[in-house]
């Protein structure tokens, strides 16, 4: 089956290369629209209760239930009235599948919650969700492969022509090759003391993590510099930002907490709210959190608008207007 899938994929890719340039953008827009329609319709279409992973359950039990009306005699005694009512709400086929999975004996009667755990909410598109997701994953793999090919071609050209910075290109390609070989080798030869595992630990734990820590350490100085420029008192907003930041920082360090340690900290004392740690917590939980949630909501709305423009092929720009 894998060979057949690869063959079909190769044929499809070959046919796509034969599409005229003028039809490529409409074809991409059509495929994007159809894919988005599938996910949108599957999400918004009303659902009904059915057996979870129905096809897998039938295959596992080797049992094809009948779709004739369910008789009361088929409802076993281990079910209470709520479970029987829940089963009668399902189709006869689904109800029989659930009865087939129930234990023959039980210390206490099974309830509707036990039955509900074996069901899922689905519509007519849900059974195809996994197949469409697999196609999406395959397309993502092709996109990653295309990106790697583009990256390698650009940097190999830099090395071949000895352009400025070609040493960085050689380092990048060497890192990609070594990390790929080490990680794939570690997966297929799982020897904890083998050469692939040693190389993977050396490159990832010994080199990459330390380089990441070094980069973040350097970035910390830029963050401090930016904070200094932001906290300079030039306006009312900058003053509020400076005071709030100072109160939060003082409330989270021992020195700041010691400044107001003489104030009683009993829950019933109103004056306890004047302690720096309590002021800092109030700013973080009562003032900062709602503002952060509002920003996140605005970002989500913007992401939704951008997604709709991409889905409907309404996006404009240098990339989207180029002839493919």
Coordinates of C-alpha atoms in Angstrom, one line a residue:
X1 CA 0.0 0.0 0.0
X2 CA 2.9 2.3 0.8
X3 CA 4.3 1.8 -2.7
X4 CA 0.9 2.4 -4.3
X5 CA 0.5 5.6 -2.3
X6 CA 4.0 6.8 -3.4
X7 CA 3.2 6.0 -7.0
X8 CA -0.1 7.9 -6.9
X9 CA 1.6 10.8 -5.2
X10 CA 4.3 10.9 -7.9
X11 CA 1.6 10.8 -10.7
X12 CA -0.3 13.6 -9.0
X13 CA 2.8 15.7 -8.7
X14 CA 3.7 15.1 -12.3
X15 CA 0.2 16.1 -13.5
X16 CA 0.4 19.3 -11.4
X17 CA 3.6 20.3 -13.2
X18 CA 1.6 20.2 -16.5
X19 CA -0.9 22.7 -15.3
X20 CA -0.5 26.0 -17.2
X21 CA 0.8 29.0 -15.3
X22 CA -2.4 30.9 -15.6
X23 CA -4.4 28.1 -14.0
X24 CA -2.1 27.5 -11.1
X25 CA -3.3 30.3 -8.8
X26 CA -7.0 29.5 -9.5
X27 CA -6.3 25.9 -8.8
X28 CA -4.5 26.7 -5.5
X29 CA -7.4 29.0 -4.5
X30 CA -10.0 26.3 -5.3
X31 CA -8.2 23.6 -3.3
X32 CA -7.7 26.0 -0.4
X33 CA -11.4 26.9 -0.4
X34 CA -12.5 23.2 -0.5
X35 CA -10.2 22.2 2.3
X36 CA -11.4 25.1 4.4
X37 CA -15.0 24.2 3.6
X38 CA -14.5 20.7 4.8
X39 CA -13.2 21.8 8.2
X40 CA -15.8 24.5 8.6
X41 CA -18.8 22.3 7.7
X42 CA -17.5 19.5 9.9
X43 CA -17.2 21.9 12.8
X44 CA -20.6 23.7 12.4
X45 CA -22.8 20.9 11.2
X46 CA -25.1 19.4 13.9
X47 CA -23.8 16.2 15.5
X48 CA -25.4 13.1 16.9
X49 CA -24.3 10.5 19.4
X50 CA -22.7 7.4 18.0
X51 CA -20.2 4.7 19.0
X52 CA -16.7 6.1 19.4
X53 CA -14.3 4.7 16.7
X54 CA -17.1 2.7 15.3
X55 CA -15.2 1.1 12.4
X56 CA -12.4 0.0 14.7
X57 CA -14.8 -1.4 17.3
X58 CA -16.6 -3.5 14.6
X59 CA -13.2 -4.8 13.3
X60 CA -12.0 -5.6 16.9
X61 CA -15.2 -7.4 18.0
X62 CA -15.7 -9.1 14.5
X63 CA -19.3 -8.3 15.0
X64 CA -21.7 -6.7 12.6
X65 CA -24.8 -5.6 14.5
X66 CA -28.3 -5.6 13.0
X67 CA -30.2 -2.4 12.5
X68 CA -33.6 -3.8 13.5
X69 CA -35.5 -2.2 16.4
X70 CA -33.9 -2.9 19.8
X71 CA -36.0 -5.2 22.0
X72 CA -36.3 -4.7 25.8
X73 CA -35.0 -8.2 26.3
X74 CA -31.6 -7.2 24.9
X75 CA -31.1 -4.6 27.6
X76 CA -29.1 -6.5 30.2
X77 CA -29.8 -6.4 33.9
X78 CA -26.5 -4.7 34.7
X79 CA -27.9 -1.4 33.3
X80 CA -29.9 1.0 35.4
X81 CA -32.8 3.0 34.0
X82 CA -30.8 6.0 32.9
X83 CA -28.4 3.8 30.9
X84 CA -31.3 2.0 29.2
X85 CA -32.8 5.4 28.3
X86 CA -29.5 6.5 26.9
X87 CA -29.1 3.4 24.8
X88 CA -32.6 3.8 23.4
X89 CA -31.6 7.3 22.1
X90 CA -29.0 5.7 19.9
X91 CA -29.5 3.8 16.7
X92 CA -30.2 0.1 17.2
X93 CA -26.9 -0.7 15.5
X94 CA -24.9 1.6 17.9
X95 CA -26.8 0.3 20.9
X96 CA -26.0 -3.3 20.1
X97 CA -22.3 -2.4 19.7
X98 CA -22.2 -0.8 23.1
X99 CA -24.0 -3.8 24.7
X100 CA -21.5 -6.0 23.1
X101 CA -18.7 -4.1 24.8
X102 CA -20.3 -4.0 28.3
X103 CA -19.1 -6.5 30.9
X104 CA -21.3 -9.5 31.6
X105 CA -21.3 -8.9 35.3
X106 CA -20.9 -5.8 37.4
X107 CA -20.8 -5.0 41.1
X108 CA -23.2 -2.1 40.6
X109 CA -25.5 -1.2 37.8
X110 CA -24.0 0.8 34.9
X111 CA -25.2 4.3 34.5
X112 CA -25.7 6.6 31.6
X113 CA -22.3 8.1 32.2
X114 CA -20.7 4.7 31.5
X115 CA -22.6 4.5 28.3
X116 CA -21.7 8.0 27.3
X117 CA -18.0 7.3 27.7
X118 CA -18.3 4.8 24.8
X119 CA -20.0 7.3 22.5
X120 CA -18.9 10.4 20.6
X121 CA -20.6 13.3 18.9
X122 CA -20.2 13.0 15.1
X123 CA -21.8 14.1 11.9
X124 CA -21.5 12.8 8.3
X125 CA -18.1 14.3 7.8
X126 CA -16.4 13.2 11.1
X127 CA -15.5 9.7 9.9
X128 CA -13.4 11.3 7.1
X129 CA -11.6 13.8 9.4
X130 CA -8.6 11.5 10.0
X131 CA -8.1 10.9 6.2
X132 CA -8.3 14.6 5.4
X133 CA -5.8 15.3 8.3
X134 CA -3.5 12.7 6.9
X135 CA -3.6 14.4 3.5
X136 CA -2.9 17.7 5.3
X137 CA 0.1 16.2 7.1
X138 CA 1.4 14.8 3.8
X139 CA 1.2 18.3 2.2
X140 CA 3.0 19.8 5.2
X141 CA 5.7 17.2 4.7
X142 CA 6.0 18.2 1.0
X143 CA 6.2 21.8 2.1
X144 CA 9.0 21.0 4.6
X145 CA 10.9 19.1 1.9
X146 CA 10.5 22.0 -0.5
X147 CA 11.8 24.4 2.1
X148 CA 14.8 22.2 2.8
X149 CA 15.5 21.9 -0.9
X150 CA 15.3 25.6 -1.3
X151 CA 17.5 26.2 1.7
X152 CA 20.1 23.7 0.6
X153 CA 20.2 25.1 -3.0
X154 CA 20.7 28.7 -1.9
X155 CA 23.5 27.9 0.6
X156 CA 25.2 25.3 -1.7
X157 CA 25.3 28.0 -4.3
X158 CA 26.9 30.4 -1.8
X159 CA 29.6 27.8 -1.0
X160 CA 30.2 27.0 -4.7
X161 CA 30.6 30.7 -5.7
X162 CA 32.5 31.6 -2.4
X163 CA 30.2 34.5 -1.7
X164 CA 30.5 36.6 1.4
X165 CA 29.6 34.5 4.4
X166 CA 29.9 31.2 2.7
X167 CA 31.4 29.8 5.9
X168 CA 28.1 30.3 7.7
X169 CA 26.4 28.5 4.8
X170 CA 28.8 25.5 5.2
X171 CA 28.2 25.5 9.0
X172 CA 24.4 25.5 8.4
X173 CA 24.4 22.6 5.9
X174 CA 26.8 20.6 8.1
X175 CA 24.6 21.1 11.1
X176 CA 21.5 20.0 9.1
X177 CA 23.2 16.8 7.8
X178 CA 24.7 15.8 11.1
X179 CA 21.5 16.4 13.1
X180 CA 19.5 14.5 10.5
X181 CA 21.9 11.5 10.5
X182 CA 22.1 11.4 14.3
X183 CA 18.4 11.6 15.0
X184 CA 17.3 9.1 12.3
X185 CA 20.1 6.8 13.3
X186 CA 19.1 7.0 16.9
X187 CA 15.5 6.1 16.1
X188 CA 16.4 3.0 14.0
X189 CA 19.4 1.9 16.1
X190 CA 18.2 2.5 19.7
X191 CA 21.5 1.7 21.4
X192 CA 22.0 4.0 24.4
X193 CA 25.8 3.8 24.0
X194 CA 25.8 3.7 20.2
X195 CA 27.5 6.3 17.9
X196 CA 24.2 7.8 16.8
X197 CA 22.9 8.3 20.3
X198 CA 26.2 9.8 21.4
X199 CA 26.3 12.1 18.4
X200 CA 22.7 13.2 19.0
X201 CA 23.4 14.0 22.7
X202 CA 26.6 15.8 21.8
X203 CA 24.9 18.0 19.1
X204 CA 21.6 18.6 20.9
X205 CA 22.3 18.6 24.6
X206 CA 25.9 19.6 24.4
X207 CA 25.9 22.2 21.6
X208 CA 22.4 23.4 20.6
X209 CA 21.0 23.9 24.2
X210 CA 24.2 25.8 25.2
X211 CA 24.0 28.0 22.1
X212 CA 20.4 28.8 22.8
X213 CA 21.3 29.8 26.4
X214 CA 24.1 32.0 25.1
X215 CA 21.8 33.7 22.6
X216 CA 19.1 34.4 25.3
X217 CA 21.8 35.7 27.6
X218 CA 22.9 38.2 24.9
X219 CA 19.2 39.2 24.3
X220 CA 18.8 39.9 28.0
X221 CA 21.0 43.0 27.7
X222 CA 18.8 44.3 24.8
X223 CA 15.7 43.7 26.9
X224 CA 17.2 45.7 29.8
X225 CA 18.1 48.5 27.4
X226 CA 14.6 48.5 25.9
X227 CA 13.0 48.5 29.4
X228 CA 15.2 51.5 30.4
X229 CA 14.0 53.4 27.4
X230 CA 10.3 52.4 28.0
X231 CA 10.4 53.3 31.7
X232 CA 11.7 56.8 31.3
X233 CA 9.1 59.2 32.6
X234 CA 8.0 61.3 29.6
X235 CA 4.2 60.9 29.9
X236 CA 1.5 59.8 32.2
X237 CA 1.4 56.4 30.6
X238 CA 5.1 55.9 31.1
X239 CA 4.8 56.9 34.7
X240 CA 2.0 54.4 35.3
X241 CA 4.1 51.7 33.6
X242 CA 7.1 52.5 35.8
X243 CA 5.2 52.6 39.1
X244 CA 3.4 49.3 38.3
X245 CA 6.6 47.6 37.3
X246 CA 8.4 48.8 40.4
X247 CA 5.6 47.6 42.7
X248 CA 5.5 44.2 41.0
X249 CA 9.2 43.8 41.2
X250 CA 9.4 44.9 44.8
X251 CA 6.5 42.6 45.7
X252 CA 8.4 39.6 44.4
X253 CA 11.9 40.1 46.0
X254 CA 12.7 39.7 49.7
X255 CA 14.0 43.3 50.0
X256 CA 10.7 44.7 48.8
X257 CA 8.7 42.4 51.1
X258 CA 10.8 43.5 54.0
X259 CA 9.9 47.1 53.5
X260 CA 6.3 46.4 54.4
X261 CA 6.8 43.5 56.7
X262 CA 5.7 45.5 59.7
X263 CA 2.1 45.7 58.3
X264 CA -0.2 43.0 59.7
X265 CA -1.0 40.3 57.1
X266 CA -4.2 38.9 58.6
X267 CA -6.9 38.2 56.0
X268 CA -9.4 40.2 58.0
X269 CA -7.2 43.4 58.2
X270 CA -7.9 45.8 55.4
X271 CA -4.5 47.4 56.0
X272 CA -2.9 44.1 54.8
X273 CA -3.7 45.2 51.2
X274 CA -0.9 47.8 51.6
X275 CA 1.8 45.2 51.8
X276 CA 4.0 45.2 48.7
X277 CA 3.6 41.5 47.9
X278 CA -0.2 41.9 48.0
X279 CA -0.1 45.0 45.8
X280 CA 2.0 43.1 43.3
X281 CA -0.3 40.2 43.2
X282 CA -3.3 42.5 42.8
X283 CA -1.7 44.2 39.8
X284 CA -0.8 40.9 38.2
X285 CA -4.2 39.1 38.8
X286 CA -6.7 42.0 38.8
X287 CA -5.1 44.6 36.4
X288 CA -2.6 42.8 34.2
X289 CA -4.6 39.6 33.5
X290 CA -7.7 41.3 32.0
X291 CA -5.5 43.5 29.9
X292 CA -3.6 40.5 28.6
X293 CA -6.8 38.6 27.9
X294 CA -8.1 41.6 25.9
X295 CA -4.9 41.7 23.9
X296 CA -5.1 37.9 23.2
X297 CA -8.8 38.4 22.1
X298 CA -7.7 41.1 19.7
X299 CA -4.9 38.9 18.3
X300 CA -7.4 36.0 17.9
X301 CA -9.8 38.3 16.0
X302 CA -7.0 39.5 13.8
X303 CA -5.8 35.9 13.2
X304 CA -9.3 34.9 12.2
X305 CA -9.6 37.8 9.8
X306 CA -6.3 36.9 8.2
X307 CA -7.2 33.2 8.0
X308 CA -10.5 34.1 6.2
X309 CA -8.6 36.2 3.7
X310 CA -6.2 33.4 3.0
X311 CA -9.0 30.8 2.8
X312 CA -11.0 32.9 0.4
X313 CA -7.9 33.9 -1.6
X314 CA -8.5 37.6 -0.9
X315 CA -5.0 38.3 0.4
X316 CA -3.0 40.8 -1.6
X317 CA 0.7 41.5 -1.6
X318 CA 3.9 41.0 -3.5
X319 CA 3.9 37.2 -3.0
X320 CA 0.1 36.6 -3.6
X321 CA 0.1 38.6 -6.8
X322 CA 3.1 37.0 -8.4
X323 CA 2.6 34.7 -11.4
X324 CA 3.3 31.1 -10.5

